[in-house]
CSV table of C-alpha atoms and ligand atoms in Angstrom, one decimal:
chain,number,residue,atom,x,y,z
A,19,UNK,CA,-8.8,-34.3,-22.0
A,20,UNK,CA,-7.8,-34.3,-18.2
A,21,UNK,CA,-5.4,-36.9,-17.1
A,22,UNK,CA,-4.9,-38.2,-13.2
A,23,UNK,CA,-2.3,-40.6,-12.4
A,24,UNK,CA,-2.5,-43.5,-10.0
A,25,UNK,CA,0.9,-43.7,-8.3
A,26,UNK,CA,1.6,-47.2,-7.3
A,27,UNK,CA,5.2,-47.7,-8.5
A,28,UNK,CA,5.5,-49.9,-11.6
A,29,UNK,CA,1.7,-50.7,-11.2
A,30,UNK,CA,1.2,-46.7,-11.9
A,31,UNK,CA,-1.5,-45.9,-14.5
A,32,UNK,CA,-3.2,-42.7,-16.0
A,33,UNK,CA,-6.9,-42.1,-16.0
A,34,UNK,CA,-7.9,-39.9,-19.1
A,35,UNK,CA,-11.3,-38.1,-18.6
A,36,UNK,CA,-12.9,-35.9,-21.2
A,37,UNK,CA,-15.9,-35.6,-23.7
A,38,UNK,CA,-15.7,-37.7,-27.0
A,39,UNK,CA,-12.1,-39.1,-26.4
A,40,UNK,CA,-12.9,-42.6,-27.3
A,41,UNK,CA,-11.6,-41.8,-30.7
A,42,UNK,CA,-8.2,-41.0,-29.4
A,43,UNK,CA,-8.1,-44.5,-27.6
A,44,UNK,CA,-5.5,-46.1,-29.8
A,45,UNK,CA,-3.0,-43.3,-29.0
A,46,UNK,CA,-3.0,-44.1,-25.3
A,47,UNK,CA,-2.2,-47.7,-26.1
A,48,UNK,CA,1.4,-47.3,-25.9
A,49,UNK,CA,2.4,-50.8,-24.4
A,50,UNK,CA,-0.5,-52.7,-25.9
A,51,UNK,CA,0.7,-55.4,-28.3
A,52,UNK,CA,-0.7,-55.0,-31.8
A,53,UNK,CA,0.4,-58.6,-32.6
A,54,UNK,CA,-1.3,-60.5,-29.9
A,55,UNK,CA,-5.3,-60.9,-30.0
A,56,UNK,CA,-7.0,-58.6,-27.6
A,57,UNK,CA,-10.4,-59.2,-26.2
A,58,UNK,CA,-13.1,-56.6,-25.7
A,59,UNK,CA,-15.5,-57.6,-23.1
A,60,UNK,CA,-19.0,-55.9,-22.5
A,61,UNK,CA,-22.7,-56.5,-22.1
A,62,UNK,CA,-25.4,-56.9,-24.6
A,63,UNK,CA,-26.8,-53.4,-23.8
A,64,UNK,CA,-23.3,-51.7,-23.8
A,65,UNK,CA,-22.2,-53.4,-26.8
A,66,UNK,CA,-25.2,-52.5,-29.0
A,67,UNK,CA,-24.7,-49.0,-28.1
A,68,UNK,CA,-20.8,-48.7,-28.4
A,69,UNK,CA,-19.1,-52.1,-29.1
A,70,UNK,CA,-18.9,-51.7,-32.9
A,71,UNK,CA,-17.6,-48.2,-32.7
A,72,UNK,CA,-14.9,-49.3,-30.3
A,73,UNK,CA,-14.1,-52.3,-32.2
A,74,UNK,CA,-13.8,-50.0,-35.3
A,75,UNK,CA,-11.5,-47.6,-33.9
A,76,UNK,CA,-9.2,-50.4,-32.4
A,77,UNK,CA,-9.0,-52.3,-35.7
A,78,UNK,CA,-8.6,-49.2,-37.7
A,79,UNK,CA,-5.5,-48.6,-35.8
A,80,UNK,CA,-4.3,-52.1,-36.5
A,81,UNK,CA,-5.1,-53.8,-33.3
A,82,UNK,CA,-6.4,-57.7,-33.5
A,83,UNK,CA,-9.4,-57.6,-31.4
A,84,UNK,CA,-12.3,-59.8,-30.7
A,85,UNK,CA,-15.3,-59.4,-28.6
A,86,UNK,CA,-17.1,-61.6,-25.7
A,87,UNK,CA,-20.5,-59.9,-24.9
A,88,UNK,CA,-22.0,-61.2,-21.6
A,89,UNK,CA,-25.6,-60.7,-20.6
A,90,UNK,CA,-25.0,-58.1,-18.1
A,91,UNK,CA,-26.5,-57.4,-14.7
A,92,UNK,CA,-25.2,-58.5,-11.3
A,93,UNK,CA,-26.7,-61.9,-11.5
A,94,UNK,CA,-24.2,-63.0,-14.2
A,95,UNK,CA,-21.0,-61.6,-12.1
A,96,UNK,CA,-20.4,-65.3,-11.2
A,97,UNK,CA,-18.2,-68.2,-11.7
A,98,UNK,CA,-20.3,-69.7,-14.6
A,99,UNK,CA,-19.7,-66.2,-16.7
A,100,UNK,CA,-16.0,-66.2,-15.7
A,101,UNK,CA,-15.6,-69.8,-16.8
A,102,UNK,CA,-17.4,-68.8,-20.3
A,103,UNK,CA,-15.2,-65.9,-20.6
A,104,UNK,CA,-11.8,-68.1,-20.1
A,105,UNK,CA,-13.3,-70.2,-22.8
A,106,UNK,CA,-13.6,-67.2,-25.0
A,107,UNK,CA,-10.2,-66.1,-24.1
A,108,UNK,CA,-8.8,-69.5,-25.3
A,109,UNK,CA,-11.0,-69.7,-28.4
A,110,UNK,CA,-9.9,-66.3,-29.4
A,111,UNK,CA,-6.2,-67.1,-29.0
A,112,UNK,CA,-5.3,-64.6,-26.4
A,113,UNK,CA,-1.5,-65.3,-25.0
A,114,UNK,CA,0.2,-63.9,-22.3
A,115,UNK,CA,0.7,-60.5,-24.2
A,116,UNK,CA,-2.8,-60.1,-24.8
A,117,UNK,CA,-5.0,-57.3,-23.5
A,118,UNK,CA,-8.4,-57.3,-22.2
A,119,UNK,CA,-10.7,-54.2,-22.7
A,120,UNK,CA,-13.5,-53.9,-20.1
A,121,UNK,CA,-16.3,-51.8,-21.8
A,122,UNK,CA,-19.3,-51.4,-19.4
A,123,UNK,CA,-20.1,-50.6,-15.9
A,124,UNK,CA,-18.9,-52.3,-12.6
A,125,UNK,CA,-20.2,-55.9,-13.5
A,126,UNK,CA,-18.1,-55.9,-16.7
A,127,UNK,CA,-15.2,-54.1,-15.1
A,128,UNK,CA,-14.9,-56.4,-12.2
A,129,UNK,CA,-15.3,-59.8,-14.3
A,130,UNK,CA,-13.2,-58.9,-17.1
A,131,UNK,CA,-10.6,-57.6,-14.6
A,132,UNK,CA,-10.6,-60.7,-12.6
A,133,UNK,CA,-10.6,-62.7,-15.8
A,134,UNK,CA,-7.6,-60.7,-16.9
A,135,UNK,CA,-5.7,-61.2,-13.4
A,136,UNK,CA,-6.2,-64.9,-13.6
A,137,UNK,CA,-5.6,-66.0,-17.2
A,138,UNK,CA,-2.4,-67.4,-17.6
A,139,UNK,CA,-1.3,-65.8,-14.4
A,140,UNK,CA,-2.2,-62.4,-15.5
A,141,UNK,CA,-2.7,-60.4,-18.8
A,142,UNK,CA,-3.1,-56.9,-19.4
A,143,UNK,CA,-6.4,-55.0,-19.0
A,144,UNK,CA,-7.7,-51.7,-19.5
A,145,UNK,CA,-11.0,-50.0,-18.3
A,146,UNK,CA,-13.5,-48.2,-20.6
A,147,UNK,CA,-16.1,-47.7,-17.9
A,148,UNK,CA,-19.5,-46.4,-19.4
A,149,UNK,CA,-21.6,-45.7,-16.1
A,150,UNK,CA,-21.0,-43.0,-14.0
A,151,UNK,CA,-20.6,-45.6,-11.1
A,152,UNK,CA,-17.9,-47.1,-12.9
A,153,UNK,CA,-16.2,-44.0,-14.0
A,154,UNK,CA,-16.0,-42.3,-10.6
A,155,UNK,CA,-15.4,-45.7,-8.6
A,156,UNK,CA,-15.3,-49.2,-9.9
A,157,UNK,CA,-12.9,-48.8,-12.8
A,158,UNK,CA,-10.2,-47.0,-10.6
A,159,UNK,CA,-8.2,-49.1,-7.9
A,160,UNK,CA,-8.1,-52.4,-9.2
A,161,UNK,CA,-10.7,-54.2,-7.3
A,162,UNK,CA,-11.7,-57.4,-9.3
A,163,UNK,CA,-13.8,-60.4,-8.6
A,164,UNK,CA,-17.1,-62.3,-8.9
A,165,UNK,CA,-19.9,-63.0,-6.5
A,166,UNK,CA,-20.5,-66.5,-4.9
A,167,UNK,CA,-23.9,-68.0,-4.0
A,168,UNK,CA,-23.3,-67.1,-0.3
A,169,UNK,CA,-22.1,-63.5,-1.0
A,170,UNK,CA,-21.1,-60.6,-3.6
A,171,UNK,CA,-17.4,-60.2,-4.3
A,172,UNK,CA,-16.1,-63.0,-2.1
A,173,UNK,CA,-13.7,-64.2,-4.8
A,174,UNK,CA,-11.3,-61.8,-6.5
A,175,UNK,CA,-8.2,-59.9,-6.8
A,176,UNK,CA,-6.4,-56.5,-6.4
A,177,UNK,CA,-5.3,-56.3,-10.0
A,178,UNK,CA,-4.6,-52.6,-11.6
A,179,UNK,CA,-5.7,-51.8,-15.0
A,180,UNK,CA,-3.0,-50.6,-17.4
A,181,UNK,CA,-5.2,-47.4,-18.1
A,182,UNK,CA,-8.7,-46.1,-17.5
A,183,UNK,CA,-10.5,-44.0,-20.2
A,184,UNK,CA,-13.5,-42.1,-19.0
A,185,UNK,CA,-15.4,-40.6,-22.0
A,186,UNK,CA,-18.4,-39.0,-20.3
A,187,UNK,CA,-20.3,-38.6,-23.5
A,188,UNK,CA,-21.1,-42.1,-22.8
A,189,UNK,CA,-23.0,-41.1,-19.8
A,190,UNK,CA,-25.8,-39.6,-21.9
A,191,UNK,CA,-27.4,-43.0,-22.8
A,192,UNK,CA,-27.4,-44.2,-19.1
A,193,UNK,CA,-30.9,-44.9,-17.7
A,194,UNK,CA,-31.8,-42.2,-15.0
A,195,UNK,CA,-31.7,-45.1,-12.2
A,196,UNK,CA,-28.2,-45.9,-13.2
A,197,UNK,CA,-27.0,-42.3,-13.3
A,198,UNK,CA,-28.3,-41.8,-9.7
A,199,UNK,CA,-26.7,-44.7,-8.4
A,200,UNK,CA,-23.5,-43.4,-9.7
A,201,UNK,CA,-24.3,-40.1,-8.1
A,202,UNK,CA,-24.6,-41.6,-4.7
A,203,UNK,CA,-21.0,-42.7,-4.8
A,204,UNK,CA,-20.3,-39.1,-6.0
A,205,UNK,CA,-22.0,-37.6,-2.9
A,206,UNK,CA,-19.8,-40.3,-0.7
A,207,UNK,CA,-16.5,-38.6,-2.0
A,208,UNK,CA,-17.7,-35.1,-0.9
A,209,UNK,CA,-18.9,-36.5,2.6
A,210,UNK,CA,-15.5,-38.6,3.2
A,211,UNK,CA,-13.0,-36.2,1.7
A,212,UNK,CA,-13.7,-32.8,0.2
A,213,UNK,CA,-15.9,-30.1,1.9
A,214,UNK,CA,-15.5,-27.8,-1.4
A,215,UNK,CA,-16.5,-30.8,-3.5
A,216,UNK,CA,-19.8,-31.3,-1.2
A,217,UNK,CA,-20.5,-27.6,-1.7
A,218,UNK,CA,-20.2,-28.0,-5.5
A,219,UNK,CA,-22.8,-30.8,-5.5
A,220,UNK,CA,-25.0,-28.5,-3.6
A,221,UNK,CA,-24.8,-25.6,-5.5
A,222,UNK,CA,-24.7,-27.3,-9.0
A,223,UNK,CA,-27.6,-29.8,-8.3
A,224,UNK,CA,-29.8,-28.7,-11.3
A,225,UNK,CA,-27.0,-28.8,-14.0
A,226,UNK,CA,-25.6,-32.2,-12.4
A,227,UNK,CA,-29.0,-33.6,-12.7
A,228,UNK,CA,-29.3,-32.7,-16.2
A,229,UNK,CA,-25.9,-34.0,-17.2
A,230,UNK,CA,-24.2,-30.8,-18.1
A,231,UNK,CA,-20.9,-31.9,-19.7
A,232,UNK,CA,-18.6,-29.4,-17.7
A,233,UNK,CA,-20.0,-30.8,-14.7
A,234,UNK,CA,-19.8,-34.4,-15.6
A,235,UNK,CA,-16.1,-33.8,-16.5
A,236,UNK,CA,-15.6,-32.0,-13.0
A,237,UNK,CA,-17.2,-34.5,-11.0
A,238,UNK,CA,-15.6,-37.6,-12.6
A,239,UNK,CA,-12.4,-35.8,-12.5
A,240,UNK,CA,-12.6,-34.9,-9.1
A,241,UNK,CA,-13.8,-38.3,-7.7
A,242,UNK,CA,-11.0,-39.9,-9.7
A,243,UNK,CA,-8.5,-37.6,-8.1
A,244,UNK,CA,-9.8,-38.3,-4.5
A,245,UNK,CA,-9.6,-42.1,-5.3
A,246,UNK,CA,-6.3,-42.2,-6.8
A,247,UNK,CA,-4.9,-40.5,-3.9
A,248,UNK,CA,-6.5,-43.0,-1.4
A,249,UNK,CA,-5.4,-45.9,-3.6
A,250,UNK,CA,-1.9,-44.7,-3.9
A,251,UNK,CA,-1.3,-44.6,-0.4
A,252,UNK,CA,-3.5,-47.8,0.6
A,253,UNK,CA,-3.8,-50.2,-2.5
A,254,UNK,CA,-5.0,-53.3,-0.5
A,255,UNK,CA,-7.4,-51.5,1.9
A,256,UNK,CA,-5.4,-52.0,5.2
A,257,UNK,CA,-6.0,-48.5,6.1
A,258,UNK,CA,-7.5,-45.4,4.6
A,259,UNK,CA,-9.0,-47.1,1.5
A,260,UNK,CA,-11.9,-48.4,3.7
A,261,UNK,CA,-13.1,-44.6,4.0
A,262,UNK,CA,-14.5,-45.4,0.5
A,263,UNK,CA,-17.0,-47.9,2.3
A,264,UNK,CA,-19.0,-45.1,3.7
A,265,UNK,CA,-22.8,-46.2,3.8
A,266,UNK,CA,-21.6,-49.6,2.4
A,267,UNK,CA,-22.0,-51.8,5.6
A,268,UNK,CA,-25.5,-50.5,6.3
A,269,UNK,CA,-26.2,-50.5,2.2
A,270,UNK,CA,-25.1,-54.2,1.9
A,271,UNK,CA,-27.5,-55.1,4.3
A,272,UNK,CA,-30.3,-53.4,2.7
A,273,UNK,CA,-29.3,-54.9,-0.8
A,274,UNK,CA,-29.1,-58.5,0.7
A,275,UNK,CA,-32.4,-58.3,2.8
A,276,UNK,CA,-34.3,-57.1,-0.3
A,277,UNK,CA,-33.0,-59.9,-2.5
A,278,UNK,CA,-30.9,-57.2,-4.3
A,279,UNK,CA,-34.1,-56.4,-6.1
A,280,UNK,CA,-35.7,-53.1,-4.3
A,281,UNK,CA,-32.5,-51.1,-4.5
A,282,UNK,CA,-29.6,-50.5,-6.8
A,283,UNK,CA,-25.9,-50.4,-5.0
A,284,UNK,CA,-26.1,-46.5,-5.1
A,285,UNK,CA,-29.7,-46.4,-3.6
A,286,UNK,CA,-28.8,-48.5,-0.7
A,287,UNK,CA,-25.5,-46.8,-0.1
A,288,UNK,CA,-27.3,-43.5,-0.2
A,289,UNK,CA,-29.6,-44.8,2.5
A,290,UNK,CA,-26.7,-46.2,4.3
A,291,UNK,CA,-24.8,-42.7,4.3
A,292,UNK,CA,-28.2,-41.2,5.9
A,293,UNK,CA,-27.8,-43.8,8.6
A,294,UNK,CA,-24.1,-43.3,9.1
A,295,UNK,CA,-24.6,-39.7,9.4
A,296,UNK,CA,-27.3,-40.1,12.0
A,297,UNK,CA,-25.2,-42.5,14.0
A,298,UNK,CA,-22.2,-40.0,13.8
A,299,UNK,CA,-24.6,-37.3,15.2
A,300,UNK,CA,-26.1,-39.5,18.0
A,301,UNK,CA,-22.4,-40.5,19.3
A,302,UNK,CA,-21.5,-36.8,19.1
A,303,UNK,CA,-18.9,-37.3,16.3
A,304,UNK,CA,-21.1,-35.0,13.8
A,305,UNK,CA,-23.2,-31.9,14.3
A,306,UNK,CA,-27.0,-32.1,13.8
A,307,UNK,CA,-26.7,-29.4,11.3
A,308,UNK,CA,-24.1,-31.5,9.1
A,309,UNK,CA,-26.1,-34.7,9.3
A,310,UNK,CA,-29.0,-32.8,8.0
A,311,UNK,CA,-27.1,-31.4,5.3
A,312,UNK,CA,-26.0,-34.9,4.1
A,313,UNK,CA,-29.3,-36.1,4.2
A,314,UNK,CA,-30.8,-33.1,2.2
A,315,UNK,CA,-28.2,-33.4,-0.4
A,316,UNK,CA,-29.0,-36.9,-0.9
A,317,UNK,CA,-32.7,-36.4,-0.9
A,318,UNK,CA,-32.4,-33.5,-3.3
A,319,UNK,CA,-30.8,-35.6,-5.9
A,320,UNK,CA,-33.8,-38.0,-5.8
A,321,UNK,CA,-32.0,-40.5,-4.0
A,322,UNK,CA,-34.0,-42.7,-1.2
A,323,UNK,CA,-33.3,-41.7,2.2
A,324,UNK,CA,-35.4,-44.5,3.9
A,325,UNK,CA,-35.2,-48.2,3.7
A,326,UNK,CA,-38.8,-49.1,4.3
A,327,UNK,CA,-40.0,-52.0,6.5
A,328,UNK,CA,-36.9,-54.0,7.2
A,329,UNK,CA,-36.3,-55.3,10.8
A,330,UNK,CA,-33.7,-53.6,12.7
A,331,UNK,CA,-32.5,-56.9,14.3
A,332,UNK,CA,-32.3,-58.4,10.8
A,333,UNK,CA,-30.4,-55.3,9.5
A,334,UNK,CA,-27.8,-55.6,12.4
A,335,UNK,CA,-27.5,-59.4,12.0
A,336,UNK,CA,-26.6,-58.8,8.2
A,337,UNK,CA,-24.3,-56.0,9.0
A,338,UNK,CA,-22.5,-58.5,11.5
A,339,UNK,CA,-21.6,-60.9,8.6
A,340,UNK,CA,-20.1,-58.2,6.3
A,341,UNK,CA,-16.7,-59.4,5.3
A,342,UNK,CA,-15.2,-56.1,6.2
A,343,UNK,CA,-15.6,-56.9,9.9
A,344,UNK,CA,-12.9,-58.4,11.9
A,345,UNK,CA,-13.0,-60.6,15.2
A,346,UNK,CA,-17.1,-60.2,15.1
A,347,UNK,CA,-16.6,-56.5,15.5
A,348,UNK,CA,-18.7,-54.3,13.0
A,349,UNK,CA,-16.3,-51.8,11.7
A,350,UNK,CA,-18.3,-48.6,10.3
A,351,UNK,CA,-17.1,-45.5,8.3
A,352,UNK,CA,-18.6,-42.7,10.1
A,353,UNK,CA,-18.3,-38.9,8.9
A,354,UNK,CA,-16.7,-36.5,11.5
A,355,UNK,CA,-17.5,-33.7,9.4
A,356,UNK,CA,-18.5,-32.8,5.9
A,357,UNK,CA,-15.5,-33.6,4.1
A,358,UNK,CA,-13.6,-35.8,6.9
A,359,UNK,CA,-14.5,-39.5,7.9
A,360,UNK,CA,-13.1,-42.2,10.1
A,361,UNK,CA,-13.3,-45.9,10.5
A,362,UNK,CA,-15.1,-46.8,13.9
A,363,UNK,CA,-15.3,-49.9,15.9
A,364,UNK,CA,-16.9,-50.8,19.0
A,365,UNK,CA,-20.2,-49.4,18.1
A,366,UNK,CA,-22.8,-51.3,19.9
A,367,UNK,CA,-25.8,-53.1,18.5
A,368,UNK,CA,-28.1,-50.7,20.2
A,369,UNK,CA,-26.4,-47.6,18.8
A,370,UNK,CA,-27.1,-49.0,15.3
A,371,UNK,CA,-30.6,-49.9,15.9
A,372,UNK,CA,-31.4,-46.5,17.5
A,373,UNK,CA,-30.7,-44.9,13.9
A,374,UNK,CA,-32.9,-47.9,12.3
A,375,UNK,CA,-36.1,-46.7,14.0
B,26,LIG,N1,-15.3,-49.2,-4.0
B,26,LIG,C1,-14.4,-49.0,-3.0
B,26,LIG,C2,-13.1,-49.4,-3.5
B,26,LIG,O1,-12.6,-49.5,-4.4
B,26,LIG,O2,-12.3,-49.6,-2.3
């Protein structure tokens, strides 16, 4: 088992990564109370696959744990489900010493994390990510929250988990589309931060596509190490944490304009990274050869590189309303080289539209 530490003073926590490590979960729960009731939050699909096993492991070790199972999917990451979750927390008797276990992908992690952040002004929570996207990105760093009808993640809190356990053996049951959506975020880490990791993704494409265990452990470990380094320096995204948004401003526009139905989040981010690379090349930040390498890697993994027939005006309009912008300026993360990126402002609409044709 590999362990990576997120260094945030009193809020520091470990990320444990390995194969079939869930069985050792109780040994990691040092500060979790076995007297207070805990709540395992999951979605229907994940719970049907892993819920009973995790409950058995916890109960077998003497923990009092109940389960709350949500339907699943981005459409249930809302205030109605959150309200239902608070109700379950009360019915099950969670108190201020209780812990919430989030067993699932990004939706479960964000929702359960925000419920934990706000219930009785905050109870403990632990992330048990079951999707690649959650293992490499959303379970680490403490972003929690729900969507509002007017936009994604508009209500939330930075609230760090007590620990993250990423068991890569759980990734074998992931649908191919879900695995690919995670791979887009994996590629993102190579582009923004780590040339050698980008090369690893190029060299080991076949084994990664077939979910070779050693490769899975390496990619989850490397992505978590990069994220831990970034979050440890900038927990609240006032600086370098924004680099993790490479491809996301374009991507959010593609997702929103297609009603969140045509592209998964990772697919939209993949196309967004292609646009960002093209834009960086056009303004002389990135070489043409590197822009091609980024596009080719995304394409070779079977991720989309083209958004179809959306209008360039509508995309730019949508990018303007991204909540990460300040004072009406579109702020974009652009690659300066493979393994290096920066936040850029002052990019004109025309420069953006030039990569959308
Ligand atoms: N997913 C980007 C972040 O956690 O900052």
